[in-house]
PDB file of C-alpha atoms in Angstrom:
ATOM      1  CA  MET A 159     234.618 -36.730-141.934  1.00 50.00           C
ATOM      2  CA  SER A 160     230.979 -36.008-141.217  1.00 62.00           C
ATOM      3  CA  ALA A 161     228.588 -38.853-140.496  1.00 89.00           C
ATOM      4  CA  ALA A 162     226.844 -40.535-143.385  1.00 97.00           C
ATOM      5  CA  ARG A 163     223.114 -40.045-143.823  1.00 98.00           C
ATOM      6  CA  PHE A 164     221.110 -43.196-144.544  1.00 99.00           C
ATOM      7  CA  THR A 165     217.717 -43.233-146.266  1.00 99.00           C
ATOM      8  CA  LEU A 166     215.698 -46.438-146.288  1.00 99.00           C
ATOM      9  CA  VAL A 167     214.024 -46.711-149.693  1.00 98.00           C
ATOM     10  CA  VAL A 168     211.405 -49.445-149.830  1.00 98.00           C
ATOM     11  CA  CYS A 169     208.403 -50.489-151.881  1.00 98.00           C
ATOM     12  CA  ALA A 170     205.672 -52.422-150.072  1.00 98.00           C
ATOM     13  CA  THR A 171     202.282 -53.856-150.854  1.00 98.00           C
ATOM     14  CA  ALA A 172     199.056 -52.586-149.323  1.00 96.00           C
ATOM     15  CA  ASP A 173     199.243 -55.531-146.899  1.00 96.00           C
ATOM     16  CA  GLY A 174     202.784 -54.708-145.764  1.00 96.00           C
ATOM     17  CA  PHE A 175     205.100 -57.019-147.708  1.00 97.00           C
ATOM     18  CA  ILE A 176     208.244 -56.165-149.678  1.00 97.00           C
ATOM     19  CA  ALA A 177     208.291 -59.420-151.680  1.00 96.00           C
ATOM     20  CA  ARG A 178     206.463 -62.718-151.967  1.00 96.00           C
ATOM     21  CA  ALA A 179     209.714 -64.609-151.286  1.00 94.00           C
ATOM     22  CA  PRO A 180     213.479 -64.048-151.395  1.00 92.00           C
ATOM     23  CA  GLY A 181     214.553 -63.071-154.901  1.00 90.00           C
ATOM     24  CA  HIS A 182     211.202 -61.480-155.797  1.00 92.00           C
ATOM     25  CA  SER A 183     212.174 -58.030-157.062  1.00 91.00           C
ATOM     26  CA  PRO A 184     209.826 -55.018-156.826  1.00 93.00           C
ATOM     27  CA  ALA A 185     210.666 -54.396-160.491  1.00 92.00           C
ATOM     28  CA  GLU A 186     208.343 -57.354-161.198  1.00 94.00           C
ATOM     29  CA  TRP A 187     205.283 -55.814-159.499  1.00 97.00           C
ATOM     30  CA  ALA A 188     205.832 -52.115-158.732  1.00 97.00           C
ATOM     31  CA  SER A 189     204.408 -49.304-160.840  1.00 98.00           C
ATOM     32  CA  PRO A 190     206.503 -47.402-163.393  1.00 98.00           C
ATOM     33  CA  GLU A 191     206.130 -44.315-161.192  1.00 98.00           C
ATOM     34  CA  GLU A 192     207.636 -46.144-158.207  1.00 98.00           C
ATOM     35  CA  GLN A 193     210.479 -47.427-160.334  1.00 97.00           C
ATOM     36  CA  ALA A 194     211.218 -43.877-161.551  1.00 98.00           C
ATOM     37  CA  VAL A 195     211.387 -42.597-157.949  1.00 97.00           C
ATOM     38  CA  PHE A 196     213.570 -45.555-156.964  1.00 97.00           C
ATOM     39  CA  LEU A 197     216.027 -45.177-159.844  1.00 96.00           C
ATOM     40  CA  ALA A 198     216.362 -41.430-159.249  1.00 97.00           C
ATOM     41  CA  ALA A 199     217.237 -42.110-155.593  1.00 98.00           C
ATOM     42  CA  VAL A 200     219.789 -44.768-156.564  1.00 96.00           C
ATOM     43  CA  ASP A 201     221.405 -42.441-159.108  1.00 96.00           C
ATOM     44  CA  ALA A 202     221.692 -39.638-156.530  1.00 96.00           C
ATOM     45  CA  ALA A 203     223.214 -41.757-153.733  1.00 98.00           C
ATOM     46  CA  ASP A 204     226.888 -42.358-153.085  1.00 98.00           C
ATOM     47  CA  TRP A 205     226.331 -45.998-152.096  1.00 98.00           C
ATOM     48  CA  ALA A 206     223.465 -48.486-151.804  1.00 98.00           C
ATOM     49  CA  VAL A 207     223.485 -50.896-148.853  1.00 99.00           C
ATOM     50  CA  MET A 208     221.602 -54.170-149.101  1.00 98.00           C
ATOM     51  CA  GLY A 209     221.520 -57.773-148.054  1.00 97.00           C
ATOM     52  CA  ARG A 210     222.854 -60.569-150.226  1.00 96.00           C
ATOM     53  CA  GLY A 211     219.378 -61.648-151.348  1.00 94.00           C
ATOM     54  CA  THR A 212     218.476 -58.159-152.541  1.00 94.00           C
ATOM     55  CA  HIS A 213     221.804 -57.895-154.356  1.00 95.00           C
ATOM     56  CA  GLU A 214     221.315 -61.263-156.051  1.00 93.00           C
ATOM     57  CA  ALA A 215     217.713 -60.451-157.041  1.00 90.00           C
ATOM     58  CA  ALA A 216     218.928 -57.501-159.124  1.00 89.00           C
ATOM     59  CA  PRO A 217     222.667 -57.744-159.767  1.00 89.00           C
ATOM     60  CA  ARG A 218     224.135 -54.522-161.138  1.00 91.00           C
ATOM     61  CA  PRO A 219     227.926 -54.566-161.484  1.00 91.00           C
ATOM     62  CA  ASP A 220     227.810 -50.915-162.576  1.00 92.00           C
ATOM     63  CA  ARG A 221     226.374 -49.734-159.215  1.00 95.00           C
ATOM     64  CA  ARG A 222     228.248 -48.971-156.000  1.00 97.00           C
ATOM     65  CA  ARG A 223     226.987 -51.429-153.397  1.00 98.00           C
ATOM     66  CA  ILE A 224     227.747 -52.507-149.880  1.00 98.00           C
ATOM     67  CA  VAL A 225     226.397 -56.044-149.545  1.00 98.00           C
ATOM     68  CA  LEU A 226     225.656 -57.317-146.033  1.00 98.00           C
ATOM     69  CA  SER A 227     226.137 -61.072-145.845  1.00 97.00           C
ATOM     70  CA  GLY A 228     227.041 -63.628-143.226  1.00 94.00           C
ATOM     71  CA  SER A 229     228.906 -65.467-145.998  1.00 92.00           C
ATOM     72  CA  ALA A 230     231.533 -62.710-146.121  1.00 91.00           C
ATOM     73  CA  SER A 231     234.123 -64.180-143.742  1.00 90.00           C
ATOM     74  CA  HIS A 232     236.048 -60.917-143.939  1.00 92.00           C
ATOM     75  CA  PRO A 233     235.306 -57.539-145.552  1.00 95.00           C
ATOM     76  CA  GLU A 234     236.236 -57.736-149.218  1.00 95.00           C
ATOM     77  CA  TRP A 235     235.810 -56.135-152.612  1.00 96.00           C
ATOM     78  CA  ARG A 236     234.190 -58.794-154.807  1.00 94.00           C
ATOM     79  CA  ALA A 237     233.918 -56.447-157.783  1.00 92.00           C
ATOM     80  CA  PRO A 238     234.984 -52.863-158.396  1.00 92.00           C
ATOM     81  CA  GLY A 239     232.486 -50.799-156.444  1.00 95.00           C
ATOM     82  CA  GLN A 240     230.957 -53.809-154.658  1.00 97.00           C
ATOM     83  CA  PHE A 241     232.036 -54.323-151.070  1.00 98.00           C
ATOM     84  CA  TRP A 242     230.868 -57.328-149.044  1.00 98.00           C
ATOM     85  CA  LEU A 243     230.929 -57.683-145.275  1.00 97.00           C
ATOM     86  CA  ASP A 244     229.309 -59.574-142.440  1.00 98.00           C
ATOM     87  CA  PRO A 245     227.479 -56.924-140.375  1.00 98.00           C
ATOM     88  CA  THR A 246     227.827 -58.915-137.132  1.00 96.00           C
ATOM     89  CA  GLY A 247     229.726 -56.824-134.608  1.00 95.00           C
ATOM     90  CA  ARG A 248     229.684 -53.770-136.854  1.00 97.00           C
ATOM     91  CA  ALA A 249     227.544 -50.646-137.033  1.00 97.00           C
ATOM     92  CA  PRO A 250     226.389 -48.503-139.960  1.00 98.00           C
ATOM     93  CA  SER A 251     228.778 -45.801-138.740  1.00 97.00           C
ATOM     94  CA  ASP A 252     231.657 -48.132-139.740  1.00 97.00           C
ATOM     95  CA  LEU A 253     230.663 -48.140-143.415  1.00 98.00           C
ATOM     96  CA  PRO A 254     232.101 -44.764-144.537  1.00 98.00           C
ATOM     97  CA  GLY A 255     235.575 -45.756-143.355  1.00 97.00           C
ATOM     98  CA  LEU A 256     235.398 -49.082-145.171  1.00 97.00           C
ATOM     99  CA  VAL A 257     234.454 -47.733-148.614  1.00 98.00           C
ATOM    100  CA  GLY A 258     235.662 -44.130-148.502  1.00 96.00           C
ATOM    101  CA  GLY A 259     238.804 -44.906-150.485  1.00 95.00           C
ATOM    102  CA  VAL A 260     236.662 -45.732-153.516  1.00 95.00           C
ATOM    103  CA  ARG A 261     234.021 -43.065-153.039  1.00 96.00           C
ATOM    104  CA  PRO A 262     233.070 -41.131-149.908  1.00 97.00           C
ATOM    105  CA  LEU A 263     229.848 -42.300-148.284  1.00 98.00           C
ATOM    106  CA  ARG A 264     227.831 -39.204-147.423  1.00 98.00           C
ATOM    107  CA  GLU A 265     224.411 -40.260-148.724  1.00 98.00           C
ATOM    108  CA  GLY A 266     223.621 -43.951-148.475  1.00 98.00           C
ATOM    109  CA  LEU A 267     220.494 -45.836-149.449  1.00 98.00           C
ATOM    110  CA  ILE A 268     219.242 -48.829-147.507  1.00 99.00           C
ATOM    111  CA  LEU A 269     217.615 -51.051-150.129  1.00 98.00           C
ATOM    112  CA  GLY A 270     216.637 -54.108-148.115  1.00 95.00           C
ATOM    113  CA  GLY A 271     215.795 -56.723-147.412  1.00 95.00           C
ATOM    114  CA  THR A 272     214.195 -57.350-144.073  1.00 97.00           C
ATOM    115  CA  ARG A 273     217.410 -58.122-142.164  1.00 97.00           C
ATOM    116  CA  ALA A 274     219.165 -55.038-143.579  1.00 98.00           C
ATOM    117  CA  HIS A 275     216.203 -52.935-142.409  1.00 98.00           C
ATOM    118  CA  ASP A 276     216.433 -54.600-138.969  1.00 98.00           C
ATOM    119  CA  TRP A 277     220.200 -53.948-138.718  1.00 98.00           C
ATOM    120  CA  PHE A 278     219.973 -50.248-139.534  1.00 98.00           C
ATOM    121  CA  HIS A 279     216.935 -49.771-137.283  1.00 98.00           C
ATOM    122  CA  ALA A 280     218.625 -51.579-134.362  1.00 98.00           C
ATOM    123  CA  HIS A 281     221.538 -49.140-134.660  1.00 98.00           C
ATOM    124  CA  ARG A 282     219.200 -46.124-134.907  1.00 97.00           C
ATOM    125  CA  ALA A 283     220.853 -45.312-138.215  1.00 98.00           C
ATOM    126  CA  VAL A 284     217.783 -44.696-140.396  1.00 98.00           C
ATOM    127  CA  ASP A 285     217.734 -40.936-140.968  1.00 98.00           C
ATOM    128  CA  ALA A 286     214.818 -40.934-143.418  1.00 98.00           C
ATOM    129  CA  VAL A 287     212.409 -43.352-145.074  1.00 99.00           C
ATOM    130  CA  GLU A 288     210.963 -43.140-148.569  1.00 99.00           C
ATOM    131  CA  LEU A 289     208.198 -45.747-148.591  1.00 99.00           C
ATOM    132  CA  THR A 290     206.171 -46.470-151.690  1.00 99.00           C
ATOM    133  CA  VAL A 291     202.924 -48.327-151.011  1.00 99.00           C
ATOM    134  CA  GLU A 292     201.529 -50.094-154.064  1.00 98.00           C
ATOM    135  CA  PRO A 293     197.799 -50.968-154.220  1.00 98.00           C
ATOM    136  CA  VAL A 294     198.454 -54.707-154.524  1.00 97.00           C
ATOM    137  CA  SER A 295     198.292 -57.454-151.891  1.00 96.00           C
ATOM    138  CA  PHE A 296     200.372 -60.610-151.550  1.00 97.00           C
ATOM    139  CA  GLY A 297     198.627 -62.149-148.529  1.00 96.00           C
ATOM    140  CA  ALA A 298     201.991 -63.472-147.319  1.00 96.00           C
ATOM    141  CA  GLY A 299     205.640 -62.773-147.937  1.00 96.00           C
ATOM    142  CA  LEU A 300     208.637 -60.889-146.594  1.00 96.00           C
ATOM    143  CA  PRO A 301     207.783 -58.086-144.153  1.00 97.00           C
ATOM    144  CA  VAL A 302     209.541 -54.720-143.880  1.00 97.00           C
ATOM    145  CA  PHE A 303     210.853 -55.711-140.401  1.00 98.00           C
ATOM    146  CA  SER A 304     211.292 -59.239-139.059  1.00 97.00           C
ATOM    147  CA  ASP A 305     209.157 -58.581-135.962  1.00 96.00           C
ATOM    148  CA  GLN A 306     206.479 -56.645-137.831  1.00 94.00           C
ATOM    149  CA  ARG A 307     202.976 -56.942-136.377  1.00 89.00           C
ATOM    150  CA  ALA A 308     201.243 -54.389-138.583  1.00 85.00           C
ATOM    151  CA  ARG A 309     199.490 -55.498-141.743  1.00 88.00           C
ATOM    152  CA  GLU A 310     200.305 -52.202-143.463  1.00 94.00           C
ATOM    153  CA  ALA A 311     203.791 -50.799-144.108  1.00 96.00           C
ATOM    154  CA  VAL A 312     203.174 -47.265-142.807  1.00 97.00           C
ATOM    155  CA  GLU A 313     201.873 -48.767-139.548  1.00 96.00           C
ATOM    156  CA  ALA A 314     204.990 -50.949-139.342  1.00 96.00           C
ATOM    157  CA  PHE A 315     207.159 -47.820-139.369  1.00 98.00           C
ATOM    158  CA  LEU A 316     204.912 -46.049-136.856  1.00 97.00           C
ATOM    159  CA  GLU A 317     205.240 -49.067-134.524  1.00 95.00           C
ATOM    160  CA  LYS A 318     209.036 -48.712-134.792  1.00 96.00           C
ATOM    161  CA  GLY A 319     208.960 -45.065-133.738  1.00 97.00           C
ATOM    162  CA  TYR A 320     208.975 -43.238-137.059  1.00 98.00           C
ATOM    163  CA  ARG A 321     206.570 -40.468-137.996  1.00 98.00           C
ATOM    164  CA  VAL A 322     205.042 -39.441-141.306  1.00 99.00           C
ATOM    165  CA  ARG A 323     206.544 -36.237-142.670  1.00 98.00           C
ATOM    166  CA  ALA A 324     204.813 -36.100-146.057  1.00 99.00           C
ATOM    167  CA  GLU A 325     202.685 -38.173-148.377  1.00 99.00           C
ATOM    168  CA  ARG A 326     201.735 -37.871-152.027  1.00 98.00           C
ATOM    169  CA  ARG A 327     200.106 -39.905-154.745  1.00 98.00           C
ATOM    170  CA  LEU A 328     202.345 -41.086-157.554  1.00 98.00           C
ATOM    171  CA  ASN A 329     199.610 -42.138-159.969  1.00 98.00           C
ATOM    172  CA  SER A 330     195.867 -42.465-160.456  1.00 98.00           C
ATOM    173  CA  GLY A 331     196.039 -46.160-159.550  1.00 98.00           C
ATOM    174  CA  GLY A 332     196.610 -45.366-155.878  1.00 98.00           C
ATOM    175  CA  THR A 333     200.382 -45.721-155.506  1.00 99.00           C
ATOM    176  CA  ARG A 334     201.520 -43.558-152.562  1.00 99.00           C
ATOM    177  CA  LEU A 335     204.947 -42.202-151.646  1.00 99.00           C
ATOM    178  CA  VAL A 336     205.216 -41.711-147.877  1.00 99.00           C
ATOM    179  CA  SER A 337     208.202 -39.892-146.377  1.00 99.00           C
ATOM    180  CA  LEU A 338     208.950 -40.769-142.754  1.00 99.00           C
ATOM    181  CA  GLY A 339     211.629 -39.961-140.237  1.00 98.00           C
ATOM    182  CA  PRO A 340     212.577 -40.874-136.708  1.00 96.00           C
ATOM    183  CA  ARG A 341     210.532 -39.256-133.964  1.00 90.00           C
ATOM    184  CA  GLY A 342     212.286 -36.632-131.956  1.00 73.00           C
TER     185      GLY A 342
END
């Protein structure tokens, strides 16, 4: 089995936040253009990987999800196509073997939140980033990474060692889609 490829798909504000607070879904504040890009990526992926808070903010029993949660005392299927596990002591490379019996994991999406981003980054398992930057500001909230110093999401990825590969405008309002990847 070849290694899975993981793409971090995230929407952030101009001041570098992914939500005002836990449970605050980008669907509440992101542009229709961002939501179209996001839904196309979700439809194309084999599995979406996210933290419990992200899962609970937008529950979708019809989607294949791997939910990372410290409350999962052991890896378990809590619904058809929804696998829960505590990521402690595990690596992203373990995921294909855990869910492959339901559907092979070749293309996975990392959908947040902050701790899920941290976990994948710590394991050097982010193969690509699709970052949408919306021209709104929260002033405070949940950052892309827990130790983020930058006040802008692209800068947060640059600080972590990623590089910009492409950038394009999604609409006349200033929404940008920035594609990044690991340096090297």
